[in-house]
Amino acid sequence: VQNGNDVLRAVAQTVPLEDITTPKIKKVIADMQTALHGEYDGVAIAAPQIGVSLRIFVVSGKIFDEDFKRGEMKAKKKSSLPDLVFINPEFTKISKKKKWLSEGCLSVRWLYGEVERSVKASVRAYDEHGKKFERGGSDLLAHIFQHEIDHLDGILFIDKARNVEEQTKEEVEKRFKEKE
């Protein structure tokens, strides 16, 4: 779903706890993972980005891959590390220290800009099995948490970004291929 679709501007609905392990929610998560892994430059996705107004986001396991962390992961490579699923996420901690980082979005294709985000964040959520957990993150993971929870609240990165510029698909692919 691309910018302009109303689902991206709506506050997503909480998933009832009894629904977390249902086939409907399993399908939503599977559809999110298919969409995410279909985009070489995607690191996370929120349910509204596939047209579903539910409070769910998925973080690609590739961000935990050592090759990715060193900037050496091939763009098309799928990590063997599992994706993280966050259902009904909420912040439990967020650092006061912030940093401007480059950001893009699968739903605002080919626009990139800098967004000021907290450098550390912790989120409490449920996983795809209905188990409550808390996960802290710094740098990229903290950035992802904030970007994805913004999606669940109907906020796009371009609402907060500075120095927004368009890049062509070819420019972005070239940047990723230089790492291969």
mmCIF file of C-alpha atoms in Angstrom:
data_model
loop_
_atom_site.group_PDB
_atom_site.id
_atom_site.type_symbol
_atom_site.label_atom_id
_atom_site.label_comp_id
_atom_site.label_asym_id
_atom_site.label_seq_id
_atom_site.Cartn_x
_atom_site.Cartn_y
_atom_site.Cartn_z
ATOM 1 C CA VAL A 1 0.000 0.000 0.000
ATOM 2 C CA GLN A 2 1.396 3.382 -0.977
ATOM 3 C CA ASN A 3 1.065 6.868 0.501
ATOM 4 C CA GLY A 4 -2.369 8.251 -0.295
ATOM 5 C CA ASN A 5 -4.213 5.130 0.853
ATOM 6 C CA ASP A 6 -6.373 5.995 3.886
ATOM 7 C CA VAL A 7 -5.283 2.888 5.838
ATOM 8 C CA LEU A 8 -1.816 4.434 6.261
ATOM 9 C CA ARG A 9 -3.300 7.472 8.039
ATOM 10 C CA ALA A 10 -5.659 5.577 10.370
ATOM 11 C CA VAL A 11 -4.811 4.533 13.916
ATOM 12 C CA ALA A 12 -4.585 0.732 13.685
ATOM 13 C CA GLN A 13 -6.883 -1.439 15.798
ATOM 14 C CA THR A 14 -5.632 -3.488 18.750
ATOM 15 C CA VAL A 15 -5.611 -7.236 18.096
ATOM 16 C CA PRO A 16 -7.848 -8.988 20.670
ATOM 17 C CA LEU A 17 -5.620 -11.360 22.668
ATOM 18 C CA GLU A 18 -7.853 -14.344 21.878
ATOM 19 C CA ASP A 19 -7.348 -13.674 18.136
ATOM 20 C CA ILE A 20 -3.533 -13.704 18.130
ATOM 21 C CA THR A 21 -3.179 -17.414 17.312
ATOM 22 C CA THR A 22 -6.106 -17.590 14.871
ATOM 23 C CA PRO A 23 -5.668 -18.470 11.193
ATOM 24 C CA LYS A 24 -6.700 -14.898 10.282
ATOM 25 C CA ILE A 25 -3.811 -13.312 12.219
ATOM 26 C CA LYS A 26 -1.370 -16.021 11.091
ATOM 27 C CA LYS A 27 -2.295 -15.154 7.486
ATOM 28 C CA VAL A 28 -1.810 -11.420 8.098
ATOM 29 C CA ILE A 29 1.669 -12.108 9.518
ATOM 30 C CA ALA A 30 2.546 -14.455 6.641
ATOM 31 C CA ASP A 31 1.356 -11.847 4.110
ATOM 32 C CA MET A 32 3.461 -9.188 5.866
ATOM 33 C CA GLN A 33 6.548 -11.434 5.734
ATOM 34 C CA THR A 34 5.981 -12.188 2.054
ATOM 35 C CA ALA A 35 5.723 -8.462 1.282
ATOM 36 C CA LEU A 36 8.767 -7.641 3.425
ATOM 37 C CA HIS A 37 10.989 -10.342 1.957
ATOM 38 C CA GLY A 38 9.914 -9.373 -1.540
ATOM 39 C CA GLU A 39 11.690 -6.018 -1.134
ATOM 40 C CA TYR A 40 15.488 -6.239 -0.974
ATOM 41 C CA ASP A 41 15.787 -2.999 0.966
ATOM 42 C CA GLY A 42 13.026 -3.682 3.519
ATOM 43 C CA VAL A 43 13.974 -4.167 7.167
ATOM 44 C CA ALA A 44 10.488 -4.073 8.739
ATOM 45 C CA ILE A 45 6.818 -3.732 7.860
ATOM 46 C CA ALA A 46 3.609 -2.786 9.669
ATOM 47 C CA ALA A 47 0.202 -4.348 8.967
ATOM 48 C CA PRO A 48 -1.272 -1.090 7.567
ATOM 49 C CA GLN A 49 1.382 -1.277 4.835
ATOM 50 C CA ILE A 50 -0.375 -4.350 3.442
ATOM 51 C CA GLY A 51 -3.792 -2.715 3.863
ATOM 52 C CA VAL A 52 -4.676 -4.256 7.246
ATOM 53 C CA SER A 53 -5.451 -1.830 10.069
ATOM 54 C CA LEU A 54 -4.120 -3.941 12.958
ATOM 55 C CA ARG A 55 -1.392 -3.179 15.515
ATOM 56 C CA ILE A 56 1.215 -5.623 14.194
ATOM 57 C CA PHE A 57 4.713 -5.134 12.839
ATOM 58 C CA VAL A 58 7.455 -7.514 11.728
ATOM 59 C CA VAL A 59 11.211 -6.884 11.874
ATOM 60 C CA SER A 60 13.310 -8.819 9.361
ATOM 61 C CA GLY A 61 15.766 -11.258 10.897
ATOM 62 C CA LYS A 62 18.390 -9.976 8.459
ATOM 63 C CA ILE A 63 19.083 -6.913 10.629
ATOM 64 C CA PHE A 64 20.637 -9.257 13.213
ATOM 65 C CA ASP A 65 22.875 -10.954 10.625
ATOM 66 C CA GLU A 66 26.552 -10.092 11.116
ATOM 67 C CA ASP A 67 27.027 -9.568 7.356
ATOM 68 C CA PHE A 68 24.178 -7.029 7.382
ATOM 69 C CA LYS A 69 25.607 -5.243 10.426
ATOM 70 C CA ARG A 70 28.949 -4.853 8.633
ATOM 71 C CA GLY A 71 27.151 -3.570 5.548
ATOM 72 C CA GLU A 72 28.222 -6.629 3.572
ATOM 73 C CA MET A 73 24.947 -8.508 3.241
ATOM 74 C CA LYS A 74 23.945 -9.099 -0.336
ATOM 75 C CA ALA A 75 20.738 -7.211 -1.056
ATOM 76 C CA LYS A 76 18.800 -10.261 -2.224
ATOM 77 C CA LYS A 77 20.077 -12.602 0.500
ATOM 78 C CA LYS A 78 17.448 -13.837 2.951
ATOM 79 C CA SER A 79 18.757 -14.320 6.448
ATOM 80 C CA SER A 80 18.417 -17.628 8.231
ATOM 81 C CA LEU A 81 17.663 -15.643 11.387
ATOM 82 C CA PRO A 82 13.956 -15.513 12.282
ATOM 83 C CA ASP A 83 11.832 -12.418 11.895
ATOM 84 C CA LEU A 84 10.501 -10.778 15.054
ATOM 85 C CA VAL A 85 6.746 -10.311 15.294
ATOM 86 C CA PHE A 86 5.289 -7.562 17.500
ATOM 87 C CA ILE A 87 1.539 -7.590 18.180
ATOM 88 C CA ASN A 88 -0.044 -4.690 20.123
ATOM 89 C CA PRO A 89 3.368 -3.084 20.756
ATOM 90 C CA GLU A 90 3.847 -0.255 23.225
ATOM 91 C CA PHE A 91 6.924 1.622 24.335
ATOM 92 C CA THR A 92 8.117 0.912 27.859
ATOM 93 C CA LYS A 93 11.250 3.071 27.617
ATOM 94 C CA ILE A 94 12.583 5.560 25.134
ATOM 95 C CA SER A 95 15.829 7.467 25.490
ATOM 96 C CA LYS A 96 15.982 11.229 25.692
ATOM 97 C CA LYS A 97 19.123 11.143 23.555
ATOM 98 C CA LYS A 98 18.197 11.447 19.877
ATOM 99 C CA LYS A 99 19.979 11.224 16.572
ATOM 100 C CA TRP A 100 19.149 12.206 12.989
ATOM 101 C CA LEU A 101 19.291 9.164 10.715
ATOM 102 C CA SER A 102 18.465 8.506 7.085
ATOM 103 C CA GLU A 103 15.130 6.813 6.568
ATOM 104 C CA GLY A 104 12.933 5.488 3.800
ATOM 105 C CA CYS A 105 9.707 3.483 3.688
ATOM 106 C CA LEU A 106 8.212 0.723 1.570
ATOM 107 C CA SER A 107 4.945 2.725 1.518
ATOM 108 C CA VAL A 108 6.568 6.023 0.497
ATOM 109 C CA ARG A 109 8.686 4.567 -2.244
ATOM 110 C CA TRP A 110 11.842 6.225 -3.395
ATOM 111 C CA LEU A 111 11.640 9.156 -0.956
ATOM 112 C CA TYR A 112 14.397 9.351 1.639
ATOM 113 C CA GLY A 113 15.057 11.845 4.387
ATOM 114 C CA GLU A 114 16.517 12.308 7.837
ATOM 115 C CA VAL A 115 14.379 11.687 10.905
ATOM 116 C CA GLU A 116 15.310 12.479 14.487
ATOM 117 C CA ARG A 117 14.631 9.430 16.645
ATOM 118 C CA SER A 118 15.625 8.228 20.099
ATOM 119 C CA VAL A 119 18.798 6.119 20.051
ATOM 120 C CA LYS A 120 17.352 3.520 22.444
ATOM 121 C CA ALA A 121 13.850 2.149 22.848
ATOM 122 C CA SER A 122 12.143 -0.773 24.561
ATOM 123 C CA VAL A 123 8.845 -2.260 23.433
ATOM 124 C CA ARG A 124 6.417 -4.625 25.157
ATOM 125 C CA ALA A 125 4.291 -6.733 22.802
ATOM 126 C CA TYR A 126 2.921 -10.186 22.101
ATOM 127 C CA ASP A 127 4.579 -12.608 19.702
ATOM 128 C CA GLU A 128 2.747 -14.706 17.111
ATOM 129 C CA HIS A 129 2.137 -17.418 19.752
ATOM 130 C CA GLY A 130 0.398 -14.992 22.125
ATOM 131 C CA LYS A 131 3.344 -14.785 24.520
ATOM 132 C CA LYS A 132 4.019 -11.375 26.065
ATOM 133 C CA PHE A 133 7.636 -10.185 25.816
ATOM 134 C CA GLU A 134 9.757 -7.067 26.056
ATOM 135 C CA ARG A 135 12.578 -6.226 23.674
ATOM 136 C CA GLY A 136 15.036 -3.380 23.905
ATOM 137 C CA GLY A 137 16.971 -2.008 21.014
ATOM 138 C CA SER A 138 19.486 0.645 20.148
ATOM 139 C CA ASP A 139 20.508 2.374 16.934
ATOM 140 C CA LEU A 140 18.838 0.665 13.931
ATOM 141 C CA LEU A 141 16.461 -1.510 15.989
ATOM 142 C CA ALA A 142 15.318 1.456 18.120
ATOM 143 C CA HIS A 143 14.854 3.440 14.907
ATOM 144 C CA ILE A 144 12.731 0.622 13.435
ATOM 145 C CA PHE A 145 10.569 0.382 16.569
ATOM 146 C CA GLN A 146 9.751 4.085 16.341
ATOM 147 C CA HIS A 147 9.131 4.034 12.574
ATOM 148 C CA GLU A 148 6.801 1.017 12.798
ATOM 149 C CA ILE A 149 4.830 2.237 15.819
ATOM 150 C CA ASP A 150 4.401 5.538 13.969
ATOM 151 C CA HIS A 151 2.788 3.484 11.170
ATOM 152 C CA LEU A 152 0.383 1.969 13.682
ATOM 153 C CA ASP A 153 -0.552 5.500 14.757
ATOM 154 C CA GLY A 154 -1.134 6.735 11.188
ATOM 155 C CA ILE A 155 2.148 8.666 10.960
ATOM 156 C CA LEU A 156 4.543 8.423 8.005
ATOM 157 C CA PHE A 157 8.245 9.239 8.207
ATOM 158 C CA ILE A 158 7.785 12.116 5.752
ATOM 159 C CA ASP A 159 5.690 13.854 8.424
ATOM 160 C CA LYS A 160 8.843 14.174 10.556
ATOM 161 C CA ALA A 161 11.650 14.159 8.000
ATOM 162 C CA ARG A 162 13.997 16.877 6.834
ATOM 163 C CA ASN A 163 16.056 16.965 3.640
ATOM 164 C CA VAL A 164 13.584 14.674 1.860
ATOM 165 C CA GLU A 165 14.692 13.768 -1.630
ATOM 166 C CA GLU A 166 13.607 11.348 -4.279
ATOM 167 C CA GLN A 167 15.950 8.631 -5.471
ATOM 168 C CA THR A 168 15.327 6.347 -8.377
ATOM 169 C CA LYS A 169 14.923 2.623 -7.922
ATOM 170 C CA GLU A 170 18.154 2.227 -9.913
ATOM 171 C CA GLU A 171 20.079 4.527 -7.529
ATOM 172 C CA VAL A 172 18.880 2.547 -4.515
ATOM 173 C CA GLU A 173 19.642 -0.793 -6.171
ATOM 174 C CA LYS A 174 23.115 0.464 -7.090
ATOM 175 C CA ARG A 175 23.782 1.407 -3.473
ATOM 176 C CA PHE A 176 22.817 -2.103 -2.361
ATOM 177 C CA LYS A 177 24.737 -3.807 -5.175
ATOM 178 C CA GLU A 178 27.900 -1.929 -4.192
ATOM 179 C CA LYS A 179 27.767 -3.978 -0.978
ATOM 180 C CA GLU A 180 27.654 -7.260 -2.899
#
